[in-house]
CSV table of C-alpha atoms in Angstrom, one decimal:
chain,number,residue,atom,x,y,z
A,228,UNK,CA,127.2,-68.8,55.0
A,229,UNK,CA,125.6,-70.9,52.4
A,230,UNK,CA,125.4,-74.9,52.8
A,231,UNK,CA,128.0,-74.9,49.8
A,232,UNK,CA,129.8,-72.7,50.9
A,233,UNK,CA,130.4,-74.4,54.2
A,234,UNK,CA,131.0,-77.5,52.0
A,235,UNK,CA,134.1,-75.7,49.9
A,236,UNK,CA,135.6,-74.4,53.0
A,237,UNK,CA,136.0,-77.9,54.4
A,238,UNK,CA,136.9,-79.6,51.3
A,239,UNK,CA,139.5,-76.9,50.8
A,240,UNK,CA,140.4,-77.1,54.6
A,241,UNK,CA,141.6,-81.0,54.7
A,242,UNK,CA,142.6,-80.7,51.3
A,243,UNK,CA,140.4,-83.1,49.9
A,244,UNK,CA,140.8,-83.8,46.0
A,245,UNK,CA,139.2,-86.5,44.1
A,246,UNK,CA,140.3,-90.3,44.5
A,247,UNK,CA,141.7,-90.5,40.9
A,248,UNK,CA,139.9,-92.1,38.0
A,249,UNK,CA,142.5,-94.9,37.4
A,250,UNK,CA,142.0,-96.5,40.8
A,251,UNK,CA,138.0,-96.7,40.1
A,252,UNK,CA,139.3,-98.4,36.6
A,253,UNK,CA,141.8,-100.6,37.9
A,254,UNK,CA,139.5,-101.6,40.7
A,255,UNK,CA,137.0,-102.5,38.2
A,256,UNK,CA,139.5,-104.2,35.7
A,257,UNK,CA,140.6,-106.1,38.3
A,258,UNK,CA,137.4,-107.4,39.4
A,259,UNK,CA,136.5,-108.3,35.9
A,260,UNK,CA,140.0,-109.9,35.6
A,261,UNK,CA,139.1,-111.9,38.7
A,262,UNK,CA,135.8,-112.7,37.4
A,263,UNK,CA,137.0,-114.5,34.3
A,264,UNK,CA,139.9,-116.2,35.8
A,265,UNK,CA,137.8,-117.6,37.9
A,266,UNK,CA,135.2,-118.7,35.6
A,267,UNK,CA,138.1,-119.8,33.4
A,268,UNK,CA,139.6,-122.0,36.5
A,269,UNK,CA,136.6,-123.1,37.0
A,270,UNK,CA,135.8,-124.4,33.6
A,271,UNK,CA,139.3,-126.2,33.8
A,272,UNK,CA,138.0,-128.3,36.7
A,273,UNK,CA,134.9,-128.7,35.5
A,274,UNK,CA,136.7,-130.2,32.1
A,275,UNK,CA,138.7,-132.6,33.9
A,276,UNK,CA,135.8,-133.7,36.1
A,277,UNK,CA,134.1,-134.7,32.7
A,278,UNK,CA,137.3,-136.4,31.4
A,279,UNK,CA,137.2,-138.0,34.7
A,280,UNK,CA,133.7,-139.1,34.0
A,281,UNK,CA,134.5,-140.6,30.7
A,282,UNK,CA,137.2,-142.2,31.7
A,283,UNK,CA,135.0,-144.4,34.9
A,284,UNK,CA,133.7,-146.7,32.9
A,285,UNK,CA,130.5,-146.5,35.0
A,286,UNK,CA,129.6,-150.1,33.6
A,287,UNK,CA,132.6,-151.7,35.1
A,288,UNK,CA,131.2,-151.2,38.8
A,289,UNK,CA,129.6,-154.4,38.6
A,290,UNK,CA,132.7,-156.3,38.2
A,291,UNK,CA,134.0,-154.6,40.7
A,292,UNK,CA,133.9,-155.9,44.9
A,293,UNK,CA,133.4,-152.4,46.4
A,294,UNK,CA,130.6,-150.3,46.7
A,295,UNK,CA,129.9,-148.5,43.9
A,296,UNK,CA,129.8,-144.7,45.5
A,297,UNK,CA,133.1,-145.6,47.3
A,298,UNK,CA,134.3,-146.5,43.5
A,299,UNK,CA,132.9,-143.0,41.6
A,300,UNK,CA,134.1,-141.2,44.4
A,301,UNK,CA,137.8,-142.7,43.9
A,302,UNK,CA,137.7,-142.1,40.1
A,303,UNK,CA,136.2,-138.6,40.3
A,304,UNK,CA,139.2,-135.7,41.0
A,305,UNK,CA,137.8,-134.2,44.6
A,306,UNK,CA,140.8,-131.6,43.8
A,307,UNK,CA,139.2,-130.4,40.5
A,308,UNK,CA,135.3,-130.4,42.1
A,309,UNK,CA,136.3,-128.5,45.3
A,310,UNK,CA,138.6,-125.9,43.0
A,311,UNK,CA,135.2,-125.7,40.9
A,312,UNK,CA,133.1,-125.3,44.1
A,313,UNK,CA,135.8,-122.3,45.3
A,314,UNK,CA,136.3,-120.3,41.9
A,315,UNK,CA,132.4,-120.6,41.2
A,316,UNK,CA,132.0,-118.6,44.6
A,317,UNK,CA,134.6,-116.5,43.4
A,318,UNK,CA,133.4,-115.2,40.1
A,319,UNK,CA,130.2,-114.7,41.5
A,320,UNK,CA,131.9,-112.4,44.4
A,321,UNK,CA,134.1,-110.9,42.1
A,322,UNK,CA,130.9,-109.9,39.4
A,323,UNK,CA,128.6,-108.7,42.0
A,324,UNK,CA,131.9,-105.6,42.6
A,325,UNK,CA,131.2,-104.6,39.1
A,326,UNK,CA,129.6,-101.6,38.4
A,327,UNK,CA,125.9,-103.0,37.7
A,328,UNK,CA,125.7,-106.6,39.0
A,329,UNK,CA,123.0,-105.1,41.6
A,330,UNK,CA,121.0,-105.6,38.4
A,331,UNK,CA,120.2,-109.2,38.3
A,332,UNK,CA,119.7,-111.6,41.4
A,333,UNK,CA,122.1,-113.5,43.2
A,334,UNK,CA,120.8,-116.8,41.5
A,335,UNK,CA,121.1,-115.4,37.9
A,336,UNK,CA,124.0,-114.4,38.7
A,337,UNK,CA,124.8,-118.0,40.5
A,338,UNK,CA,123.8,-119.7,37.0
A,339,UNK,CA,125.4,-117.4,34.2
A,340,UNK,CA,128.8,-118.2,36.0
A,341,UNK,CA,127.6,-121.8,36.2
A,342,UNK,CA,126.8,-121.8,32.6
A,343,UNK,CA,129.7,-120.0,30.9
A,344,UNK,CA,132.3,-122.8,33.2
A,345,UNK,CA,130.0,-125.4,31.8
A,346,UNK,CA,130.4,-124.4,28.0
A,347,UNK,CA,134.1,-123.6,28.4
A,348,UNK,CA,134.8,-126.4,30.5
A,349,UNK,CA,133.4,-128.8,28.0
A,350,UNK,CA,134.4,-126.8,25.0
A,351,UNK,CA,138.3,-127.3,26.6
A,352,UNK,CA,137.4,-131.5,27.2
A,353,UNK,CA,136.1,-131.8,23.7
A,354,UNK,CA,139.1,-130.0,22.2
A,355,UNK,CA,141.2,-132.5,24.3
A,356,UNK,CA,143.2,-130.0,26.6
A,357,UNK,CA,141.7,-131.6,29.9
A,358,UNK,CA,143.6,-134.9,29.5
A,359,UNK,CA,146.9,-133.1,28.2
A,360,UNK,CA,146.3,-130.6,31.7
A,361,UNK,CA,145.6,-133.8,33.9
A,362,UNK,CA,148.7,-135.5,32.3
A,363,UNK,CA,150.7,-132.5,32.8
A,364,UNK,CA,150.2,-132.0,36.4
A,365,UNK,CA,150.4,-135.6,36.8
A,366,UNK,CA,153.7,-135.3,35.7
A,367,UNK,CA,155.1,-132.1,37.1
A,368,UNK,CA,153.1,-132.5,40.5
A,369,UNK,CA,154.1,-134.8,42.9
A,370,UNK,CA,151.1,-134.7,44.9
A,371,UNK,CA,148.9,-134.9,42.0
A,372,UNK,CA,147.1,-138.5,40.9
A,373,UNK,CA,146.4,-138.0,37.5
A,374,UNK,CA,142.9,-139.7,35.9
A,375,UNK,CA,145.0,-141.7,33.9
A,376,UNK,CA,146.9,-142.9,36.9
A,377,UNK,CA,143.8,-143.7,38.9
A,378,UNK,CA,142.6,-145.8,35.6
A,379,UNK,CA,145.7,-147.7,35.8
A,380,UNK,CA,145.5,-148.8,39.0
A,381,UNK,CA,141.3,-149.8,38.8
A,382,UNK,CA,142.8,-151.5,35.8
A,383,UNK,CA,145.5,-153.7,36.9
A,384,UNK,CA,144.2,-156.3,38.9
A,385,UNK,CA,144.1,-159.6,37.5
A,386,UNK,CA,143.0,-161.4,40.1
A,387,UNK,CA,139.7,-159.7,40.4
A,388,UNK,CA,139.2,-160.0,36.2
A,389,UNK,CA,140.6,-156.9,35.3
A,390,UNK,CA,143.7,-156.5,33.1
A,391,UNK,CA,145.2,-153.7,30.7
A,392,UNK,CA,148.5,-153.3,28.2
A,393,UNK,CA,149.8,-153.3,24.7
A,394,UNK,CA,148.9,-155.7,22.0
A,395,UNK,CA,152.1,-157.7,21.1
A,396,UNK,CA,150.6,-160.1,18.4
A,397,UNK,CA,146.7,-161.2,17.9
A,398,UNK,CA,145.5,-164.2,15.9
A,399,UNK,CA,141.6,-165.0,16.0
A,400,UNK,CA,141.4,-167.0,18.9
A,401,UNK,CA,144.5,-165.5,21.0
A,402,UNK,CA,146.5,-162.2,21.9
A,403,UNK,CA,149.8,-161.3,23.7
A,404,UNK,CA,149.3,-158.7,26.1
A,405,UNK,CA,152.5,-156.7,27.2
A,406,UNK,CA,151.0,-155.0,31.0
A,407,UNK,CA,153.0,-152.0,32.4
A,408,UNK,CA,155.2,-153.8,34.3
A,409,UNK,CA,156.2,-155.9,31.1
A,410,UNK,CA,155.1,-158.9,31.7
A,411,UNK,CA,153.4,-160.9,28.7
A,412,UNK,CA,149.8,-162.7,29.2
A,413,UNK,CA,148.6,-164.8,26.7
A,414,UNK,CA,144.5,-164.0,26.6
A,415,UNK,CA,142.1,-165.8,25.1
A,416,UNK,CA,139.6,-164.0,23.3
A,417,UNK,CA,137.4,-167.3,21.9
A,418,UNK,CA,134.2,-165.9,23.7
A,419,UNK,CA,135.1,-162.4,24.2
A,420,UNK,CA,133.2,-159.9,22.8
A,421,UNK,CA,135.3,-156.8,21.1
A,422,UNK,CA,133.9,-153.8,21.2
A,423,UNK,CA,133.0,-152.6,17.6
A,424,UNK,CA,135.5,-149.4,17.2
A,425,UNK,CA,138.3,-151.4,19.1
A,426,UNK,CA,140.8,-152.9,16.4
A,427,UNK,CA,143.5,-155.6,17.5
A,428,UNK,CA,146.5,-154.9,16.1
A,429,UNK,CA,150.0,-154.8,17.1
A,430,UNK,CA,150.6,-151.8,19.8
A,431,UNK,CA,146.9,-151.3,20.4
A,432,UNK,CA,146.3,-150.2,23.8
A,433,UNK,CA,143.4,-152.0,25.1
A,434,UNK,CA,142.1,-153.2,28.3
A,435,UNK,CA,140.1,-156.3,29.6
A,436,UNK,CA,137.9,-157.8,31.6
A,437,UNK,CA,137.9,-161.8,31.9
A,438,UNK,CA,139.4,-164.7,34.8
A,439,UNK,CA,142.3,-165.2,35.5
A,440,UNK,CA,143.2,-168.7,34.5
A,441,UNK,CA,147.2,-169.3,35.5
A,442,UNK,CA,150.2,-167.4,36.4
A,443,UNK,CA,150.4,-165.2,33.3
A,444,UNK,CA,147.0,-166.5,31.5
A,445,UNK,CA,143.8,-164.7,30.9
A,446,UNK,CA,140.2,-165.6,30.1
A,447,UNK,CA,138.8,-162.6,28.2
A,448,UNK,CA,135.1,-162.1,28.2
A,449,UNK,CA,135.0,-158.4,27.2
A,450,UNK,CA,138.0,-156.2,25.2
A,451,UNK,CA,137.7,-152.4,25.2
A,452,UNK,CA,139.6,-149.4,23.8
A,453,UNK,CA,142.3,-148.2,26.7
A,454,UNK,CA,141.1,-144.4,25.6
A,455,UNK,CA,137.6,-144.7,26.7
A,456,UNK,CA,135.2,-143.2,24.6
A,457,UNK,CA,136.4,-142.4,21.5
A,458,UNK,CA,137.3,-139.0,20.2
A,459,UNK,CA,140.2,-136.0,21.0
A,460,UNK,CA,139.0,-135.7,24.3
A,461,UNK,CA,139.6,-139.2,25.5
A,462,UNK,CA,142.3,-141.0,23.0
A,463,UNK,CA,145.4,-142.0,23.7
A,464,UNK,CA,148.6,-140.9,22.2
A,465,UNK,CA,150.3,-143.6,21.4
B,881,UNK,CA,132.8,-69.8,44.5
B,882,UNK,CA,129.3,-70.5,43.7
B,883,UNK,CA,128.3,-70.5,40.3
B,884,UNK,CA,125.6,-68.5,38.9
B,885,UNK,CA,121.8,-70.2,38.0
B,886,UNK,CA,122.4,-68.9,34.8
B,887,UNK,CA,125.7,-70.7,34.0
B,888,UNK,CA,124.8,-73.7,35.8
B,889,UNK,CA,121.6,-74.1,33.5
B,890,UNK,CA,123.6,-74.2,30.6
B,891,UNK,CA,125.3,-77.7,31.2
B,892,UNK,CA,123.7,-80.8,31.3
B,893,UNK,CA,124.6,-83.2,35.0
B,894,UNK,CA,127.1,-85.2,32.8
B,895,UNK,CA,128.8,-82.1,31.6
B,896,UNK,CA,128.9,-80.9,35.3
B,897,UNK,CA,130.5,-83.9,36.1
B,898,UNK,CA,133.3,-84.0,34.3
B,899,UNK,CA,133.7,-80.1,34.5
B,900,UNK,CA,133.8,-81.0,38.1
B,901,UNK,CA,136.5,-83.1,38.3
B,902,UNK,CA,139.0,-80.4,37.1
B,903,UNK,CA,137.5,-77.2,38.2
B,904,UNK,CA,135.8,-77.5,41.6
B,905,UNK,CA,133.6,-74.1,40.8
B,906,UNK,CA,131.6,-76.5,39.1
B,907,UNK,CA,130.5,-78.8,42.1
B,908,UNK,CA,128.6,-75.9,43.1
B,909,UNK,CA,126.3,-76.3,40.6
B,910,UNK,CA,125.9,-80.2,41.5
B,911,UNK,CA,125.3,-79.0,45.0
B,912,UNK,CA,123.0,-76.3,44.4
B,913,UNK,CA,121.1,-78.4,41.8
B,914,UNK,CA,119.8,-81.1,44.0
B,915,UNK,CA,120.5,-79.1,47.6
B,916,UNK,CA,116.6,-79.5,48.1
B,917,UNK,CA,115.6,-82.6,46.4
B,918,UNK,CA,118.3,-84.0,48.5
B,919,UNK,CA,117.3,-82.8,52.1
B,920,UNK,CA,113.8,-83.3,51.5
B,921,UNK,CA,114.4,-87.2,51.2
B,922,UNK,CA,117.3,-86.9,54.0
B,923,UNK,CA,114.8,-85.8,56.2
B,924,UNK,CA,111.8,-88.4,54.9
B,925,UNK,CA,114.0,-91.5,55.0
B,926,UNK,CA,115.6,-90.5,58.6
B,927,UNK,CA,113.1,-87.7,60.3
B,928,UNK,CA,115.7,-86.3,61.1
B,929,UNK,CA,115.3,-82.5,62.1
B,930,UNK,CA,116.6,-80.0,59.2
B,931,UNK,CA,120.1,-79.0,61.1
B,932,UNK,CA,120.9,-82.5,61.3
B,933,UNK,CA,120.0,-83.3,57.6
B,934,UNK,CA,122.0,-80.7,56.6
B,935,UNK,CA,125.3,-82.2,58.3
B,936,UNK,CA,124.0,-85.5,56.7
B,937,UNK,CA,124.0,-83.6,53.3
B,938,UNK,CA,127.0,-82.3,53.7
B,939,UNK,CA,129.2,-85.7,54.8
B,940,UNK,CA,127.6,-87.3,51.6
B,941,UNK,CA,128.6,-84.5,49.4
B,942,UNK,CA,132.2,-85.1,50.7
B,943,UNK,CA,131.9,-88.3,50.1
B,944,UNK,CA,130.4,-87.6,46.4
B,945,UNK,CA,133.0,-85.0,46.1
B,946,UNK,CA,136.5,-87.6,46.7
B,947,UNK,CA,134.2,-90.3,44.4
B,948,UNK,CA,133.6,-88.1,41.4
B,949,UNK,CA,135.4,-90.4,39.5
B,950,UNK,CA,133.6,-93.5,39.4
B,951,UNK,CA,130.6,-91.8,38.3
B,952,UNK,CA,129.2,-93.4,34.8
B,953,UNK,CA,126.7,-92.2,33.0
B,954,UNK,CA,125.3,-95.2,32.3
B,955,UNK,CA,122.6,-94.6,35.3
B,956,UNK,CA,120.7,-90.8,36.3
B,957,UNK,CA,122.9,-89.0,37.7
B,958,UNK,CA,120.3,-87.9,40.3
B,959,UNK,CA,120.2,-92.0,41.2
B,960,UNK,CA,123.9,-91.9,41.8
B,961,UNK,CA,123.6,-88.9,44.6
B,962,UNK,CA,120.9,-90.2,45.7
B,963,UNK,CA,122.4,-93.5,46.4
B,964,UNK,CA,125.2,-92.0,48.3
B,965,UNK,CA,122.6,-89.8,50.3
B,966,UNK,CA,120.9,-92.7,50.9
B,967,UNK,CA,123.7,-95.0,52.8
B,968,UNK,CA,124.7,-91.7,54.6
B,969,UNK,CA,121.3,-91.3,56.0
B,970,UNK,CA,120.7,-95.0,56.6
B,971,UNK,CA,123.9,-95.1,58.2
B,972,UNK,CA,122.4,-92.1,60.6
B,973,UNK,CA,119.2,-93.4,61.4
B,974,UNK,CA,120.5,-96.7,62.5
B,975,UNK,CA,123.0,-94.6,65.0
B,976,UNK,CA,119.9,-92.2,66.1
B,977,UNK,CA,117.4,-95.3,66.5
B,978,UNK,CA,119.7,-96.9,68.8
B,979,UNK,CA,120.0,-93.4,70.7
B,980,UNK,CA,116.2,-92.8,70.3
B,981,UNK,CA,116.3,-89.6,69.0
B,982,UNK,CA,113.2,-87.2,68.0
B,983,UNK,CA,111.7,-87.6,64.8
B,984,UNK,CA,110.1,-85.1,62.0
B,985,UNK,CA,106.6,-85.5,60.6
B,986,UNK,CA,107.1,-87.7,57.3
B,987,UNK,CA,104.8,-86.5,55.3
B,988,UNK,CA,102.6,-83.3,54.2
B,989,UNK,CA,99.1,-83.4,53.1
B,990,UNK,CA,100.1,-82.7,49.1
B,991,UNK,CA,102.4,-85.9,49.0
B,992,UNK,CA,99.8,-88.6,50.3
B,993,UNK,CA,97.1,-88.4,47.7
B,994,UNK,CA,99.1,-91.4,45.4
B,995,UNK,CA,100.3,-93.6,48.1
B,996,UNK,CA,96.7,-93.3,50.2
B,997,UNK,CA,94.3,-94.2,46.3
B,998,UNK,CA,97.1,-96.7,46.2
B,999,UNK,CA,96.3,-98.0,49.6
B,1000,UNK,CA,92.6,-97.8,49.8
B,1001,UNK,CA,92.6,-96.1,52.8
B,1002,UNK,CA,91.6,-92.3,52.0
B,1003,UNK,CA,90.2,-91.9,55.3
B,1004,UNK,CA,93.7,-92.2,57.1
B,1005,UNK,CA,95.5,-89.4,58.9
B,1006,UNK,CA,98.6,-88.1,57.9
B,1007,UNK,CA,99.4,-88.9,61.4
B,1008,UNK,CA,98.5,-92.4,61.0
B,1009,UNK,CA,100.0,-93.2,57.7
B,1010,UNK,CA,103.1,-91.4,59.3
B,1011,UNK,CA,102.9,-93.9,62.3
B,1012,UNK,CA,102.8,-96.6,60.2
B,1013,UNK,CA,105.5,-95.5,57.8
B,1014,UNK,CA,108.0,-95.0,60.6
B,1015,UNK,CA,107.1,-98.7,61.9
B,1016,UNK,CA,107.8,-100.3,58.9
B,1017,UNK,CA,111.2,-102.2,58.7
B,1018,UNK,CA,114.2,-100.0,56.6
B,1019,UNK,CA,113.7,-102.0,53.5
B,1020,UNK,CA,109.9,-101.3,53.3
B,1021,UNK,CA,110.0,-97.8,54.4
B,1022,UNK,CA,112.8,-97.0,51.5
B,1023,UNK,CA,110.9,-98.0,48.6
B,1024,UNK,CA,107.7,-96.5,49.8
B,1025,UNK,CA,109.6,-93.5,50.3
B,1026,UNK,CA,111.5,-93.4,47.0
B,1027,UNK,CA,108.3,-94.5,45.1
B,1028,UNK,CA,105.6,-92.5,46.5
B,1029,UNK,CA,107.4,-89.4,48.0
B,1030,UNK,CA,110.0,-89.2,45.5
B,1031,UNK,CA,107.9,-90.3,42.6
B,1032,UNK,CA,110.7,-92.4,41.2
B,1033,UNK,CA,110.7,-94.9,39.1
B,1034,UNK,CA,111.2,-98.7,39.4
B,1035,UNK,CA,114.5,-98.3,37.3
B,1036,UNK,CA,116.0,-95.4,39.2
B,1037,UNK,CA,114.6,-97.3,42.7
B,1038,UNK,CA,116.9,-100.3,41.4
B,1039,UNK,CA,119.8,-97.3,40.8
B,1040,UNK,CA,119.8,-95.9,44.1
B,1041,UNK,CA,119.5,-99.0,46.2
B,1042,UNK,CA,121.3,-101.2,44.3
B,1043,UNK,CA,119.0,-103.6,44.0
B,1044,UNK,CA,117.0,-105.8,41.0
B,1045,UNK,CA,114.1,-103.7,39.7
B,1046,UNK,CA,112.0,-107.6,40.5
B,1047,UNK,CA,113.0,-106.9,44.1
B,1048,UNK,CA,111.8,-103.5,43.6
B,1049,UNK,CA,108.4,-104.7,43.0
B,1050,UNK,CA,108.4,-107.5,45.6
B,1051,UNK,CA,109.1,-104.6,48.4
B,1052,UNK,CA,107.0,-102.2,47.3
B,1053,UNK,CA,103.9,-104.9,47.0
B,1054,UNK,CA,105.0,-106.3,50.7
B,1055,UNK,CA,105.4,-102.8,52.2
B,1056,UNK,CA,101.9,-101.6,50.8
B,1057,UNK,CA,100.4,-105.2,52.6
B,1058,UNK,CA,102.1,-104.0,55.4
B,1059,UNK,CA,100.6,-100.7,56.0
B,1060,UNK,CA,97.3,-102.2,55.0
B,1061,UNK,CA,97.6,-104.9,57.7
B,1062,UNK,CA,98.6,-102.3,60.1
B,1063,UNK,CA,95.5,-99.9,59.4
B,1064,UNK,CA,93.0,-103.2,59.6
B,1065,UNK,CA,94.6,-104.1,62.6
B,1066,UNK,CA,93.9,-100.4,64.2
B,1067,UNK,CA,90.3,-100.5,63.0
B,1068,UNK,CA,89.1,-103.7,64.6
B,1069,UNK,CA,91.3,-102.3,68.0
B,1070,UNK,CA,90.9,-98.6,68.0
């Protein structure tokens, strides 16, 4: 008896037939599938981390009492950077199942995924879908603290210079300020400097740092945009 | 039934393939095709005697047999069975090392030539070079094995162990320190 033919008679004897070719397809559809979800995913988080970013007003840590790494950590979304940290593992897990990944290293591997979340994680912040995402879950997640939430609070605290709401009426020397609990502030802006793309007019969201000089009275020394840096990704809707 | 030489020369391995997958005749000609090719390196990569590379053989053809499927042409398919020859084989000399069972002669006189110019060392035994071969660590002895036994190349290395072609290289260079570490050390202690 031939080595083949020993072969046949046990294939033939435990009936063994082929796995069939849609499971090798939908295995590998699947991992590719998981592959761009996760790099996907993980350019969402990586988008809101940069909205996140914009939104810190890095310059502001000097005004403010705590340390500063105990204040970027509180602004920056640990959510959004462990769910990057997570799906970046898993698209590089689910690549290296596809049929030819044993042709590039681990670290090529590590920084294509890296790269493609990078460009479509800032592609989707410049096209302003990270700020409508954060607001969304913000809204619709109750465990969720949304950026813009966050902002707020860093924002609204008076006492330590810091102030934020709607223009109600603005003359050269003054402005009424309506804050989010709807109290009005009457701000001086005599020595503040404006920063040049901000415009004070009526229903201008805008925020401020200055003293506090009375019950509902504000020194201003600096007036800012409320949308951070300018652009889709960043503006308000107002 | 085992196909005829003369039929099975007529197809090309992709066309066996696929002929394969609907009319088992066909696997004969797989089989028969790379029967020797394939023992040869069972027995090079394992020692193993030739009964007991022939069992190997035959569990990775079952294997290759209920995987037909996922074959794609894309690579050699000589790199594909040898891939799945190779992790059947690996898998047997990691159960025999830990039983400490006998061992072949790795190599013949014709197949040294290459790897002993490549060395420097045409004054070593077979018997040495086998010596040192067999101590090597798995990763080191594969590529020798594949490169200078098998003759393949770099690309078809990367195939069947599924690893860069760079990586390739970076064995292959470490492996041939190795040997040549081993045969300095054995000249200055004989």
């Amino acid at each position: 008896m031939t080595n083949y033919q020993k072969l046949e008679e046990r294939l033939r004897n435990e009936g063994m037939k082929p796995i069939p070719k849609w499971i090798f397809s939908l295995r590998q559809t699947f991992v590719w599938a998981l592959f761009l979800g996760s790099v996907v995913t993980g350019a969402i988080g990586f988008s809101i981390i940069l909205y996140a970013v914009q939104q810190a007003d890095f310059s502001l840590l000097s005004h403010i009492t705590h340390s500063p790494m105990e204040k970027i950590l509180a602004l920056i979304p640990l959510v959004w950077l462990a769910g990057v940290i997570v799906f970046l593992a898993l698209a590089i897990t689910a690549y290296r199942h596809t049929w030819k990944a044993y042709k590039f290293s681990p670290l090529y591997i590590f920084f294509i995924s890296v790269l493609l979340s990078m460009a479509t994680g800032t592609l989707f912040f410049i096209s302003g879908g990270a700020r409508q995402l954060d607001k969304v879950f913000d809204a619709t997640l109750s465990v969720y603290e949304g950026i813009e939430e966050k902002k707020s609070q860093m924002w609204y605290n008076p006492d330590k210079g810091l102030l934020y709401g709607d223009i109600m009426s603005a003359e050269s020397k003054n402005l009424v300020l309506k804050d989010k609990n709807g109290v009005e502030w009457q701000i001086s802006i005599q020595d503040a400097f404006a920063a040049p793309i901000l415009t004070l007019e009526p229903g201008e969201k805008i925020k401020i740092i200055g003293k506090r000089t009375g019950d509902h009275t504000f020194d201003a020394s600096e007036l800012r945009p409320w949308g951070g840096h300018h652009g889709k990704a960043g503006r308000d809707n107002r | 039934m085992i196909l005829s030489q003369e039929i099975c020369s007529r197809y090309t391995d992709a066309e066996l393939v696929k002929l394969s997958a609907t009319d088992m005749d066909y696997f004969s000609c797989i089989f028969q095709r790379y029967e020797i090719p394939l023992l040869r390196y069972i027995q090079k990569i394992t020692m193993a005697e030739e009964q007991v590379a022939e069992d190997i053989l035959q569990d990775a053809f079952v294997k290759i047999w209920k995987n037909i499927h996922s074959y794609r042409s894309d690579i050699k398919l000589s790199s594909w069975l040898y891939r799945i020859v190779h992790n059947e084989a690996i898998s047997y000399w990691r159960r025999s090392r830990v039983r400490g069972g006998g061992r072949t002669e790795l190599l013949s006189e014709a197949n040294t030539s290459w790897l002993k110019e490549d060395l420097e060392s045409a004054n070593e035994t077979n018997q040495n070079l086998n010596d040192a071969i067999y101590s090597l660590e798995d990763k080191y002895r594969e590529v020798l094995v594949l490169r200078y036994l098998e003759e393949k190349s770099y690309e078809e290395i990367s195939d069947i162990l599924k690893i860069p072609e760079g990586t390739v290289a970076i064995r292959l260079s470490r492996a041939k320190n190795l040997l040549k570490q081993s045969f300095q050390k054995r000249q200055n202690h004989p």
